[in-house]
CSV table of C-alpha atoms in Angstrom, one decimal:
chain,number,residue,atom,x,y,z
U,1028,MET,CA,-89.2,33.9,-42.3
U,1029,MET,CA,-87.8,33.6,-45.8
U,1030,GLU,CA,-86.1,36.7,-47.1
U,1031,ASN,CA,-87.9,38.4,-49.9
U,1032,ARG,CA,-86.2,37.5,-53.3
U,1033,THR,CA,-87.7,37.8,-56.7
U,1034,ARG,CA,-86.2,37.3,-60.1
U,1035,TYR,CA,-86.7,38.0,-63.9
U,1036,ALA,CA,-85.2,35.3,-66.0
U,1037,PRO,CA,-85.3,36.1,-69.8
U,1038,SER,CA,-84.2,34.0,-72.5
U,1039,PRO,CA,-81.7,35.8,-74.8
U,1040,THR,CA,-83.6,35.3,-77.9
U,1041,GLY,CA,-84.7,38.8,-78.9
U,1042,HIS,CA,-85.6,42.2,-77.5
U,1043,LEU,CA,-87.4,43.1,-74.2
U,1044,HIS,CA,-91.1,42.5,-74.8
U,1045,ILE,CA,-93.7,44.6,-73.1
U,1046,GLY,CA,-95.0,41.4,-71.3
U,1047,GLY,CA,-91.4,40.7,-70.0
U,1048,ALA,CA,-91.0,44.1,-68.9
U,1049,ARG,CA,-94.1,43.9,-66.9
U,1050,THR,CA,-93.0,40.7,-65.3
U,1051,ALA,CA,-89.6,42.3,-64.4
U,1052,LEU,CA,-91.3,45.3,-63.0
U,1053,PHE,CA,-93.7,43.4,-60.9
U,1054,SER,CA,-90.9,41.3,-59.5
U,1055,TYR,CA,-88.8,44.4,-58.8
U,1056,LEU,CA,-91.6,46.3,-57.1
U,1057,LEU,CA,-92.4,43.3,-54.8
U,1058,ALA,CA,-88.8,42.8,-53.8
U,1059,LYS,CA,-88.2,46.5,-53.2
U,1060,LYS,CA,-91.3,47.0,-51.2
U,1061,HIS,CA,-90.2,44.4,-48.7
U,1062,GLY,CA,-86.5,45.4,-48.7
U,1063,GLY,CA,-85.5,42.3,-50.6
U,1064,GLN,CA,-83.4,41.6,-53.6
U,1065,PHE,CA,-84.3,41.5,-57.3
U,1066,VAL,CA,-82.2,39.2,-59.5
U,1067,VAL,CA,-81.9,39.0,-63.2
U,1068,ARG,CA,-80.9,35.5,-64.4
U,1069,ILE,CA,-80.3,34.6,-68.1
U,1070,GLU,CA,-81.8,31.4,-69.2
U,1071,ASP,CA,-79.8,30.6,-72.2
U,1072,THR,CA,-80.1,26.8,-72.5
U,1073,ASP,CA,-82.2,27.0,-75.7
U,1074,THR,CA,-79.0,27.6,-77.6
U,1075,GLU,CA,-80.6,27.2,-81.1
U,1076,ARG,CA,-82.7,30.3,-80.5
U,1077,ASN,CA,-80.2,32.4,-78.7
U,1078,VAL,CA,-79.3,35.8,-80.3
U,1079,GLU,CA,-75.8,37.2,-79.5
U,1080,GLY,CA,-76.0,40.2,-77.4
U,1081,ALA,CA,-79.7,39.9,-76.8
U,1082,ASP,CA,-79.2,39.6,-73.1
U,1083,LEU,CA,-77.3,42.8,-72.9
U,1084,VAL,CA,-80.0,44.6,-75.0
U,1085,GLN,CA,-82.7,43.4,-72.5
U,1086,MET,CA,-80.7,44.4,-69.6
U,1087,ASN,CA,-80.0,47.9,-71.0
U,1088,MET,CA,-83.7,48.3,-71.5
U,1089,LEU,CA,-84.4,47.3,-67.9
U,1090,LYS,CA,-81.9,49.9,-66.7
U,1091,TRP,CA,-83.5,52.4,-69.0
U,1092,LEU,CA,-86.8,51.8,-67.3
U,1093,GLY,CA,-85.2,52.1,-63.9
U,1094,VAL,CA,-85.7,48.5,-63.1
U,1095,ASN,CA,-82.3,47.9,-61.5
U,1096,TRP,CA,-81.1,44.6,-60.1
U,1097,ASP,CA,-79.1,43.5,-57.1
U,1098,GLU,CA,-77.6,40.3,-58.6
U,1099,SER,CA,-77.0,39.3,-62.2
U,1100,VAL,CA,-74.2,38.4,-64.8
U,1101,ASP,CA,-72.6,41.7,-64.2
U,1102,THR,CA,-72.4,41.5,-60.4
U,1103,ASP,CA,-70.3,39.3,-58.0
U,1104,GLY,CA,-73.5,38.0,-56.3
U,1105,PRO,CA,-73.6,35.2,-53.7
U,1106,TYR,CA,-75.3,32.8,-56.0
U,1107,LYS,CA,-73.3,33.1,-59.2
U,1108,PRO,CA,-73.0,32.2,-62.0
U,1109,TYR,CA,-76.3,33.7,-63.2
U,1110,ARG,CA,-76.2,32.4,-66.7
U,1111,CYS,CA,-77.7,28.9,-67.0
U,1112,MET,CA,-75.1,27.5,-69.5
U,1113,GLU,CA,-72.4,28.3,-66.9
U,1114,ARG,CA,-74.3,26.2,-64.3
U,1115,ILE,CA,-74.3,22.8,-66.1
U,1116,ASP,CA,-72.2,21.2,-63.5
U,1117,ILE,CA,-74.7,22.2,-60.8
U,1118,TYR,CA,-77.6,20.7,-62.8
U,1119,ASN,CA,-75.7,17.5,-63.5
U,1120,ARG,CA,-75.2,16.9,-59.7
U,1121,TYR,CA,-78.9,17.0,-59.1
U,1122,ILE,CA,-79.6,14.8,-62.1
U,1123,GLU,CA,-77.2,12.2,-60.7
U,1124,GLN,CA,-79.1,12.4,-57.5
U,1125,LEU,CA,-82.4,11.7,-59.2
U,1126,LEU,CA,-80.8,8.8,-61.1
U,1127,THR,CA,-79.4,7.4,-58.0
U,1128,GLU,CA,-82.7,7.5,-56.2
U,1129,GLY,CA,-84.5,6.0,-59.0
U,1130,LYS,CA,-86.5,9.2,-59.7
U,1131,ALA,CA,-85.1,9.7,-63.2
U,1132,TYR,CA,-83.9,7.4,-66.0
U,1133,TYR,CA,-82.0,7.2,-69.3
U,1134,SER,CA,-84.4,7.3,-72.2
U,1135,TYR,CA,-83.4,6.0,-75.6
U,1136,ALA,CA,-86.6,7.0,-77.5
U,1137,THR,CA,-85.9,8.6,-80.9
U,1138,THR,CA,-87.8,11.6,-82.2
U,1139,GLU,CA,-89.6,9.3,-84.7
U,1140,GLU,CA,-90.8,6.9,-82.0
U,1141,ILE,CA,-92.0,9.8,-79.7
U,1142,GLU,CA,-93.9,11.2,-82.7
U,1143,ARG,CA,-95.4,7.9,-83.7
U,1144,GLU,CA,-96.5,7.3,-80.1
U,1145,LYS,CA,-98.2,10.6,-79.9
U,1146,GLU,CA,-100.0,10.2,-83.1
U,1147,GLU,CA,-101.3,6.8,-82.1
U,1148,GLN,CA,-102.6,8.2,-78.8
U,1149,ILE,CA,-104.4,11.2,-80.6
U,1150,ALA,CA,-105.9,8.6,-82.9
U,1151,ARG,CA,-107.4,6.7,-79.9
U,1152,GLY,CA,-108.7,10.0,-78.6
U,1153,GLU,CA,-106.2,10.1,-75.7
U,1154,ALA,CA,-104.3,13.1,-74.6
U,1155,PRO,CA,-100.7,12.6,-75.8
U,1156,ARG,CA,-98.1,11.9,-73.2
U,1157,TYR,CA,-94.9,9.8,-72.9
U,1158,SER,CA,-95.7,6.2,-72.0
U,1159,GLY,CA,-92.4,5.6,-70.2
U,1160,TRP,CA,-91.8,2.4,-72.1
U,1161,ASP,CA,-88.0,2.6,-71.5
U,1162,ARG,CA,-88.3,3.4,-67.7
U,1163,ASP,CA,-86.9,0.1,-66.6
U,1164,LEU,CA,-84.4,-1.1,-69.2
U,1165,SER,CA,-81.8,-3.7,-68.3
U,1166,VAL,CA,-78.1,-3.0,-68.7
U,1167,ASP,CA,-78.1,-5.2,-71.8
U,1168,GLU,CA,-81.0,-3.4,-73.3
U,1169,ARG,CA,-79.2,0.0,-72.6
U,1170,GLU,CA,-76.0,-1.3,-74.2
U,1171,LYS,CA,-77.9,-2.5,-77.2
U,1172,PHE,CA,-79.5,0.9,-77.9
U,1173,GLU,CA,-76.1,2.6,-77.4
U,1174,ALA,CA,-74.5,0.3,-79.8
U,1175,GLU,CA,-77.1,1.4,-82.3
U,1176,GLY,CA,-75.8,4.9,-81.8
U,1177,ARG,CA,-78.6,6.2,-79.7
U,1178,ILE,CA,-77.6,8.9,-77.2
U,1179,PRO,CA,-80.0,8.9,-74.3
U,1180,SER,CA,-81.8,11.8,-72.8
U,1181,ILE,CA,-82.8,11.8,-69.1
U,1182,ARG,CA,-86.4,11.6,-68.1
U,1183,PHE,CA,-88.1,12.4,-64.8
U,1184,LYS,CA,-90.2,9.5,-63.5
U,1185,VAL,CA,-93.6,11.0,-62.9
U,1186,PRO,CA,-95.4,9.2,-59.8
U,1187,SER,CA,-98.9,8.1,-60.6
U,1188,GLY,CA,-102.0,9.2,-58.6
U,1189,LYS,CA,-100.4,12.3,-57.2
U,1190,GLN,CA,-102.2,15.6,-56.7
U,1191,LEU,CA,-100.2,18.7,-57.3
U,1192,VAL,CA,-101.5,21.8,-55.6
U,1193,ILE,CA,-100.3,25.5,-55.5
U,1194,GLU,CA,-101.9,28.5,-53.7
U,1195,ASP,CA,-101.2,30.9,-56.5
U,1196,ALA,CA,-101.1,34.5,-55.3
U,1197,VAL,CA,-103.2,35.6,-58.3
U,1198,ARG,CA,-105.2,32.6,-59.4
U,1199,GLY,CA,-105.9,31.1,-56.0
U,1200,ARG,CA,-105.9,27.3,-55.5
U,1201,VAL,CA,-104.8,25.5,-58.6
U,1202,GLN,CA,-104.8,21.7,-58.7
U,1203,PHE,CA,-103.1,19.3,-61.1
U,1204,GLU,CA,-103.1,15.5,-61.5
U,1205,SER,CA,-99.8,13.8,-62.1
U,1206,ASP,CA,-101.6,11.2,-64.3
U,1207,ASP,CA,-102.0,13.8,-66.8
U,1208,ILE,CA,-98.2,14.3,-67.2
U,1209,GLY,CA,-96.1,11.8,-69.0
U,1210,ASP,CA,-92.4,11.2,-68.0
U,1211,PHE,CA,-90.7,14.3,-69.2
U,1212,VAL,CA,-87.1,15.1,-70.4
U,1213,ILE,CA,-84.9,17.0,-67.8
U,1214,ARG,CA,-81.6,16.7,-69.8
U,1215,ARG,CA,-81.3,16.6,-73.6
U,1216,PRO,CA,-79.0,14.1,-75.4
U,1217,ASP,CA,-76.4,16.8,-75.9
U,1218,GLY,CA,-76.2,17.4,-72.1
U,1219,ARG,CA,-78.2,20.6,-71.9
U,1220,PRO,CA,-80.9,20.9,-69.2
U,1221,MET,CA,-84.5,21.4,-70.1
U,1222,TYR,CA,-86.1,24.6,-68.9
U,1223,ASN,CA,-88.5,23.0,-66.4
U,1224,PHE,CA,-85.6,21.3,-64.6
U,1225,ALA,CA,-83.1,24.1,-64.6
U,1226,VAL,CA,-85.5,26.8,-63.4
U,1227,VAL,CA,-86.4,24.8,-60.4
U,1228,ILE,CA,-82.7,24.2,-59.4
U,1229,ASP,CA,-81.8,27.8,-59.9
U,1230,ASP,CA,-84.9,29.3,-58.1
U,1231,ALA,CA,-84.3,26.9,-55.2
U,1232,LEU,CA,-80.5,27.4,-54.9
U,1233,MET,CA,-80.9,31.2,-55.4
U,1234,LYS,CA,-83.5,31.2,-52.5
U,1235,MET,CA,-86.3,32.8,-54.5
U,1236,SER,CA,-89.3,33.6,-52.3
U,1237,HIS,CA,-91.7,34.5,-55.1
U,1238,ILE,CA,-92.0,33.6,-58.7
U,1239,ILE,CA,-93.9,36.1,-60.8
U,1240,ARG,CA,-94.5,35.1,-64.4
U,1241,GLY,CA,-97.1,35.2,-67.2
U,1242,GLU,CA,-100.2,33.2,-67.1
U,1243,GLU,CA,-98.9,31.1,-70.0
U,1244,HIS,CA,-96.4,29.5,-67.7
U,1245,LEU,CA,-99.1,28.0,-65.5
U,1246,SER,CA,-98.9,24.8,-67.6
U,1247,ASN,CA,-95.3,24.4,-66.6
U,1248,THR,CA,-96.0,24.5,-62.9
U,1249,PRO,CA,-96.9,20.8,-62.3
U,1250,LYS,CA,-93.7,19.6,-63.8
U,1251,GLN,CA,-91.8,21.9,-61.6
U,1252,LEU,CA,-93.7,21.0,-58.5
U,1253,LEU,CA,-92.7,17.4,-59.1
U,1254,ILE,CA,-89.0,18.4,-59.3
U,1255,TYR,CA,-89.3,20.5,-56.1
U,1256,ASP,CA,-90.8,17.6,-54.4
U,1257,ALA,CA,-88.4,15.0,-55.6
U,1258,LEU,CA,-85.3,17.0,-54.5
U,1259,GLY,CA,-86.9,18.2,-51.2
U,1260,PHE,CA,-86.8,21.9,-52.0
U,1261,ASP,CA,-89.2,24.4,-50.5
U,1262,ILE,CA,-91.8,25.6,-53.0
U,1263,PRO,CA,-91.8,29.4,-53.5
U,1264,GLN,CA,-95.0,31.6,-53.8
U,1265,PHE,CA,-96.1,31.5,-57.3
U,1266,ALA,CA,-98.0,34.4,-59.0
U,1267,HIS,CA,-99.2,33.9,-62.5
U,1268,VAL,CA,-100.2,37.3,-63.9
U,1269,PRO,CA,-102.9,37.8,-66.5
U,1270,LEU,CA,-102.3,37.8,-70.2
U,1271,ILE,CA,-102.0,41.2,-72.1
U,1272,LEU,CA,-104.5,41.3,-75.0
U,1273,ASN,CA,-104.7,43.8,-77.9
U,1274,ALA,CA,-107.5,46.3,-78.3
U,1275,GLU,CA,-109.6,43.7,-80.0
U,1276,GLY,CA,-109.3,41.4,-77.0
U,1277,LYS,CA,-107.0,38.9,-78.6
U,1278,LYS,CA,-103.8,37.6,-77.3
U,1279,MET,CA,-100.9,39.7,-78.6
U,1280,SER,CA,-98.8,38.1,-81.2
U,1281,LYS,CA,-95.2,39.4,-82.1
U,1282,ARG,CA,-96.5,39.7,-85.7
U,1283,ASP,CA,-99.3,42.0,-84.5
U,1284,GLU,CA,-98.4,45.4,-86.0
U,1285,THR,CA,-101.3,47.3,-84.2
U,1286,ILE,CA,-99.1,47.5,-81.0
U,1287,ILE,CA,-95.5,48.5,-80.5
U,1288,GLN,CA,-94.4,45.5,-78.5
U,1289,PHE,CA,-90.7,46.0,-77.6
U,1290,ILE,CA,-89.2,48.5,-75.1
U,1291,ASP,CA,-86.4,49.7,-77.3
U,1292,GLN,CA,-88.9,50.7,-80.0
U,1293,TYR,CA,-90.5,53.1,-77.3
U,1294,GLU,CA,-87.1,54.5,-76.4
U,1295,GLU,CA,-86.4,55.1,-80.1
U,1296,LEU,CA,-89.7,56.9,-80.6
U,1297,GLY,CA,-89.1,59.3,-77.8
U,1298,TYR,CA,-91.3,57.8,-75.0
U,1299,LEU,CA,-90.2,58.5,-71.4
U,1300,PRO,CA,-89.2,55.6,-69.4
U,1301,GLU,CA,-91.2,56.6,-66.4
U,1302,ALA,CA,-94.3,56.7,-68.5
U,1303,ILE,CA,-93.7,53.2,-69.8
U,1304,VAL,CA,-93.3,52.0,-66.3
U,1305,ASN,CA,-96.4,53.7,-65.1
U,1306,PHE,CA,-98.4,52.3,-68.0
U,1307,ILE,CA,-97.3,48.7,-67.8
U,1308,ALA,CA,-97.7,48.7,-64.0
U,1309,LEU,CA,-101.4,49.3,-64.6
U,1310,LEU,CA,-101.7,46.4,-67.0
U,1311,GLY,CA,-103.4,43.9,-64.7
U,1312,TRP,CA,-102.8,45.6,-61.4
U,1313,SER,CA,-104.4,48.6,-59.6
U,1314,PRO,CA,-103.7,50.3,-56.3
U,1315,ALA,CA,-106.0,50.0,-53.4
U,1316,GLY,CA,-108.3,52.8,-51.8
U,1317,GLU,CA,-108.3,56.3,-53.0
U,1318,LYS,CA,-105.3,55.7,-55.1
U,1319,ASN,CA,-107.3,53.6,-57.4
U,1320,GLU,CA,-108.8,56.6,-58.9
U,1321,GLU,CA,-105.4,58.0,-59.9
U,1322,GLU,CA,-103.4,57.1,-63.0
U,1323,ILE,CA,-100.0,58.8,-62.6
U,1324,PHE,CA,-97.5,57.1,-60.4
U,1325,SER,CA,-93.8,57.3,-60.1
U,1326,ILE,CA,-91.7,54.2,-59.7
U,1327,GLU,CA,-91.2,55.1,-56.0
U,1328,GLU,CA,-94.9,55.4,-55.5
U,1329,LEU,CA,-95.5,52.1,-57.3
U,1330,THR,CA,-93.0,50.4,-55.0
U,1331,GLU,CA,-95.0,51.6,-52.0
U,1332,LEU,CA,-98.4,50.6,-53.4
U,1333,PHE,CA,-97.7,47.4,-55.1
U,1334,SER,CA,-99.1,44.1,-53.8
U,1335,LEU,CA,-99.8,40.8,-55.5
U,1336,GLU,CA,-103.3,40.9,-53.9
U,1337,ARG,CA,-104.2,43.7,-56.2
U,1338,VAL,CA,-103.2,41.8,-59.4
U,1339,SER,CA,-106.2,40.9,-61.5
U,1340,LYS,CA,-107.0,37.4,-62.8
U,1341,ALA,CA,-108.8,39.1,-65.8
U,1342,PRO,CA,-106.6,39.8,-69.0
U,1343,ALA,CA,-105.2,43.3,-69.3
U,1344,ILE,CA,-106.1,45.3,-72.5
U,1345,PHE,CA,-103.2,47.2,-74.1
U,1346,ASP,CA,-104.7,50.6,-74.8
U,1347,THR,CA,-102.2,52.5,-77.1
U,1348,GLY,CA,-104.3,55.7,-76.7
U,1349,LYS,CA,-104.0,55.6,-73.0
U,1350,LEU,CA,-100.2,55.0,-73.2
U,1351,ASN,CA,-99.9,58.1,-75.6
U,1352,TRP,CA,-102.0,60.2,-73.2
U,1353,MET,CA,-99.9,59.2,-70.3
U,1354,ASN,CA,-96.6,59.8,-72.1
U,1355,GLY,CA,-97.9,63.1,-73.1
U,1356,GLN,CA,-98.5,64.0,-69.4
U,1357,TYR,CA,-94.9,63.1,-68.6
U,1358,ILE,CA,-93.6,65.1,-71.4
U,1359,LYS,CA,-95.5,68.2,-70.3
U,1360,GLN,CA,-94.0,67.8,-66.8
U,1361,ALA,CA,-90.4,67.2,-68.1
U,1362,SER,CA,-87.8,70.0,-68.4
U,1363,LEU,CA,-87.6,71.6,-71.9
U,1364,THR,CA,-83.8,70.7,-71.9
U,1365,ARG,CA,-84.6,67.0,-71.5
U,1366,ILE,CA,-87.3,67.0,-74.2
U,1367,THR,CA,-84.9,69.0,-76.5
U,1368,ASP,CA,-82.2,66.5,-76.0
U,1369,LEU,CA,-84.6,63.7,-76.9
U,1370,ALA,CA,-85.9,65.7,-80.0
U,1371,ILE,CA,-82.5,66.6,-81.6
U,1372,PRO,CA,-81.7,63.1,-82.9
U,1373,HIS,CA,-85.1,62.9,-84.6
U,1374,LEU,CA,-84.6,66.4,-86.1
U,1375,GLU,CA,-81.1,65.2,-87.3
U,1376,LYS,CA,-82.5,62.0,-88.8
U,1377,ALA,CA,-85.0,63.9,-90.7
U,1378,GLY,CA,-82.2,66.1,-92.1
U,1379,TYR,CA,-83.6,69.4,-90.6
U,1380,ILE,CA,-80.6,70.1,-88.3
U,1381,GLN,CA,-77.1,69.1,-87.8
U,1382,ALA,CA,-74.3,69.4,-85.3
U,1383,PRO,CA,-72.4,71.3,-83.9
U,1384,TYR,CA,-74.9,73.1,-81.7
U,1385,ALA,CA,-73.5,76.5,-80.7
U,1386,ASP,CA,-75.3,78.4,-78.0
U,1387,GLU,CA,-77.5,80.4,-80.5
U,1388,LYS,CA,-78.4,77.3,-82.5
U,1389,ARG,CA,-79.3,75.3,-79.3
U,1390,ILE,CA,-81.4,78.1,-78.1
U,1391,TRP,CA,-83.3,78.2,-81.4
U,1392,VAL,CA,-83.9,74.4,-81.3
U,1393,GLU,CA,-85.0,74.6,-77.7
U,1394,ARG,CA,-87.5,77.3,-78.6
U,1395,LEU,CA,-88.8,75.2,-81.4
U,1396,VAL,CA,-89.3,72.2,-79.2
U,1397,GLY,CA,-90.9,74.3,-76.6
U,1398,LEU,CA,-93.6,75.3,-79.1
U,1399,TYR,CA,-94.7,71.6,-79.2
U,1400,GLN,CA,-93.9,70.3,-75.8
U,1401,GLU,CA,-97.5,70.5,-74.5
U,1402,GLN,CA,-98.8,68.8,-77.8
U,1403,MET,CA,-96.5,65.9,-78.2
U,1404,GLU,CA,-97.5,62.4,-77.2
U,1405,TYR,CA,-94.1,61.0,-78.0
U,1406,VAL,CA,-90.9,63.0,-79.0
U,1407,ALA,CA,-90.6,61.5,-82.5
U,1408,GLU,CA,-93.6,63.5,-83.4
U,1409,ILE,CA,-91.5,66.6,-83.5
U,1410,THR,CA,-90.4,65.9,-87.1
U,1411,GLU,CA,-93.8,66.1,-88.4
U,1412,LEU,CA,-95.1,68.8,-86.1
U,1413,ALA,CA,-92.2,71.1,-86.9
U,1414,SER,CA,-91.7,70.4,-90.6
U,1415,MET,CA,-92.9,73.9,-91.7
U,1416,PHE,CA,-89.7,75.4,-90.1
U,1417,PHE,CA,-87.4,73.5,-92.5
U,1418,VAL,CA,-89.1,73.5,-95.9
U,1419,GLU,CA,-88.9,76.2,-98.5
U,1420,GLU,CA,-92.4,75.6,-99.9
U,1421,LEU,CA,-95.6,74.8,-98.0
U,1422,CYS,CA,-98.5,72.7,-98.9
U,1423,TYR,CA,-101.9,74.3,-98.4
U,1424,ASP,CA,-104.9,72.2,-97.7
U,1425,GLN,CA,-108.4,73.2,-98.8
U,1426,GLU,CA,-109.2,75.2,-95.7
U,1427,ALA,CA,-105.9,77.1,-96.0
U,1428,GLN,CA,-106.5,77.8,-99.6
U,1429,THR,CA,-110.0,79.2,-98.9
U,1430,ILE,CA,-108.5,81.6,-96.4
U,1431,LEU,CA,-105.9,82.8,-98.9
U,1432,GLU,CA,-108.6,83.4,-101.5
U,1433,GLN,CA,-110.1,86.3,-99.4
U,1434,GLU,CA,-109.9,89.7,-101.3
U,1435,HIS,CA,-107.9,91.5,-98.7
U,1436,ILE,CA,-105.0,89.1,-98.5
U,1437,LYS,CA,-102.6,90.9,-100.7
U,1438,GLU,CA,-103.1,94.0,-98.8
U,1439,VAL,CA,-102.3,92.5,-95.4
U,1440,LEU,CA,-99.4,90.4,-96.6
U,1441,ALA,CA,-97.8,93.3,-98.5
U,1442,SER,CA,-98.1,95.5,-95.4
U,1443,PHE,CA,-96.5,92.9,-93.3
U,1444,ILE,CA,-93.5,92.5,-95.8
U,1445,ALA,CA,-93.0,96.1,-95.7
U,1446,ASN,CA,-92.9,96.4,-92.0
U,1447,ILE,CA,-90.6,93.4,-91.7
U,1448,ARG,CA,-88.1,95.2,-94.0
U,1449,THR,CA,-88.0,98.2,-91.5
U,1450,THR,CA,-86.5,96.3,-88.6
U,1451,THR,CA,-83.3,94.2,-88.0
U,1452,GLU,CA,-84.8,92.6,-84.9
U,1453,PHE,CA,-87.0,89.6,-85.3
U,1454,ASP,CA,-88.0,88.4,-81.8
U,1455,PRO,CA,-91.6,87.8,-80.8
U,1456,GLU,CA,-92.0,91.1,-79.1
U,1457,THR,CA,-90.8,93.0,-82.3
U,1458,ILE,CA,-93.2,90.9,-84.3
U,1459,LYS,CA,-96.1,91.8,-82.0
U,1460,GLY,CA,-95.3,95.5,-82.8
U,1461,LEU,CA,-95.1,94.8,-86.5
U,1462,LEU,CA,-98.6,93.2,-86.5
U,1463,LYS,CA,-100.0,96.2,-84.7
U,1464,LYS,CA,-98.6,98.5,-87.5
U,1465,VAL,CA,-100.2,96.2,-90.1
U,1466,GLN,CA,-103.5,96.4,-88.3
U,1467,LYS,CA,-103.3,100.2,-88.1
U,1468,GLU,CA,-102.2,100.5,-91.8
U,1469,THR,CA,-104.9,98.2,-93.2
U,1470,GLY,CA,-107.7,98.4,-90.7
U,1471,TYR,CA,-108.0,94.8,-90.5
U,1472,LYS,CA,-107.8,93.0,-87.1
U,1473,GLY,CA,-108.6,89.7,-85.3
U,1474,LYS,CA,-109.1,86.8,-87.7
U,1475,GLN,CA,-109.0,89.0,-90.8
U,1476,LEU,CA,-105.5,90.0,-89.8
U,1477,PHE,CA,-104.0,87.0,-88.2
U,1478,MET,CA,-105.5,84.1,-90.1
U,1479,PRO,CA,-104.1,85.2,-93.6
U,1480,ILE,CA,-100.6,85.8,-92.1
U,1481,ARG,CA,-100.7,82.5,-90.1
U,1482,VAL,CA,-101.7,80.5,-93.2
U,1483,ALA,CA,-99.3,82.2,-95.5
U,1484,VAL,CA,-96.3,81.8,-93.2
U,1485,THR,CA,-97.0,78.3,-91.7
U,1486,GLY,CA,-99.4,76.7,-94.2
U,1487,GLN,CA,-101.7,76.0,-91.2
U,1488,SER,CA,-104.9,77.5,-89.9
U,1489,GLN,CA,-104.1,76.4,-86.4
U,1490,GLY,CA,-100.9,76.0,-84.7
U,1491,PRO,CA,-98.5,77.2,-81.9
U,1492,ASP,CA,-98.0,80.8,-80.9
U,1493,LEU,CA,-97.9,82.8,-84.0
U,1494,ARG,CA,-95.4,85.4,-83.0
U,1495,GLU,CA,-92.9,82.7,-81.7
U,1496,SER,CA,-93.4,80.7,-84.9
U,1497,ILE,CA,-92.8,83.7,-87.2
U,1498,SER,CA,-89.7,84.5,-85.2
U,1499,LEU,CA,-88.3,81.1,-85.4
U,1500,ILE,CA,-88.9,80.7,-89.1
U,1501,GLY,CA,-86.9,83.9,-89.7
U,1502,ALA,CA,-87.4,87.1,-91.6
U,1503,ASP,CA,-86.0,86.0,-94.9
U,1504,LEU,CA,-88.1,82.8,-95.2
U,1505,VAL,CA,-91.2,84.6,-93.9
U,1506,VAL,CA,-90.8,87.3,-96.6
U,1507,ARG,CA,-90.3,84.7,-99.4
U,1508,ARG,CA,-93.5,82.8,-98.3
U,1509,LEU,CA,-95.5,85.9,-98.2
U,1510,GLN,CA,-94.3,87.1,-101.5
U,1511,ALA,CA,-95.1,83.7,-103.1
U,1512,ILE,CA,-98.7,84.0,-102.1
U,1513,ILE,CA,-98.9,87.6,-103.4
U,1514,ASP,CA,-97.3,86.6,-106.7
U,1515,ASN,CA,-99.8,83.8,-107.2
U,1516,LYS,CA,-102.8,86.0,-106.6
């Protein structure tokens, strides 16, 4: 029985997209469930689109998610190298084999000739495909083209009348006809292999047992099946997972700004990696049995539960609201120390705090973050939620202004100022005692007491624990805010 081996093979053309992350995760989960190996291979043959360092960015994001590999460009694995452009000699050996066996040929068609042929086919109502007019050129004809300066590509000879069938783990039986496929290029004129050729060589030589990829790759499968067959390679188990659609049910575009689409953006916003993993695992997959009713899973639980049989054919809908809810659940369960560490860079960027963080200052920041830990859906929200602790003057909305217009406001606020000035302590317990004194002095209690003070001190009619908030704001700023309200009455 073939060892369970899966791979994720990104092109280094940009950041790790949510769809790519899901493919990598599914591949990782399947391999780990069966004690196999997960490989990350860099498909960098499309050199015009490659972005320097993009492979490392993507790999760092996989590590951040906890999707760790057994073999890749940074390991001394048994099937190295794991970067396609370092495997050119390997591809060329198999291309020479196909040429020798008459299964491939040198093609001298120019870009203009190919386009003209395509336009003529479309004009006749035919599906465009390469005609193969230069399949059987004589030596003299080849030399003539080369004398003109034409540098040949190499095309695969597609056999006619052949049925190509896969039993896809997600989509079931899928059948293609070779007559719908024209002879296709497997090596460019500059010597670089085409994707559909290189990917077969690499998957076969690296002994991949399962190929998990997006549904959009299904159209590549017939060409790859032909290469597998021509070279006598075993065909792996394919699994084409469903598309991810936006909330409107449309295919996600990288220009779609309604959805944050790249994993590093989620890291920057203070999402937790385990929440992202949990969320993307449920995009097109669900566990069986009683677990189907649950929504929160660790990566270890996902590894145990995952199976290709539970991957849906139907497109998955990216629900940002559900992601935010799920991330909020993970934030609530996380340690306050961890969430504070994530919050500090956001507070620094907003100009609210700056290093160094002595023990007293660190404790203050941790208390501040603790006020909002239950409320945050992602950690970057801390800057907006906690802004009242860092500004001198507050903005009061209509509801707050209505509260501040009550007749007894000056009496309550003046009493509170007077009591604050009697103490050097300003911890929550002391503030509790001060508020009791204000109640006793003024006769006001409940909302009549606490609402004016909350609004005057925080600018909000609702918010986190009042005593903790007042303590964190500090006595001097609290007094200035209270006095400003009194002065404006």
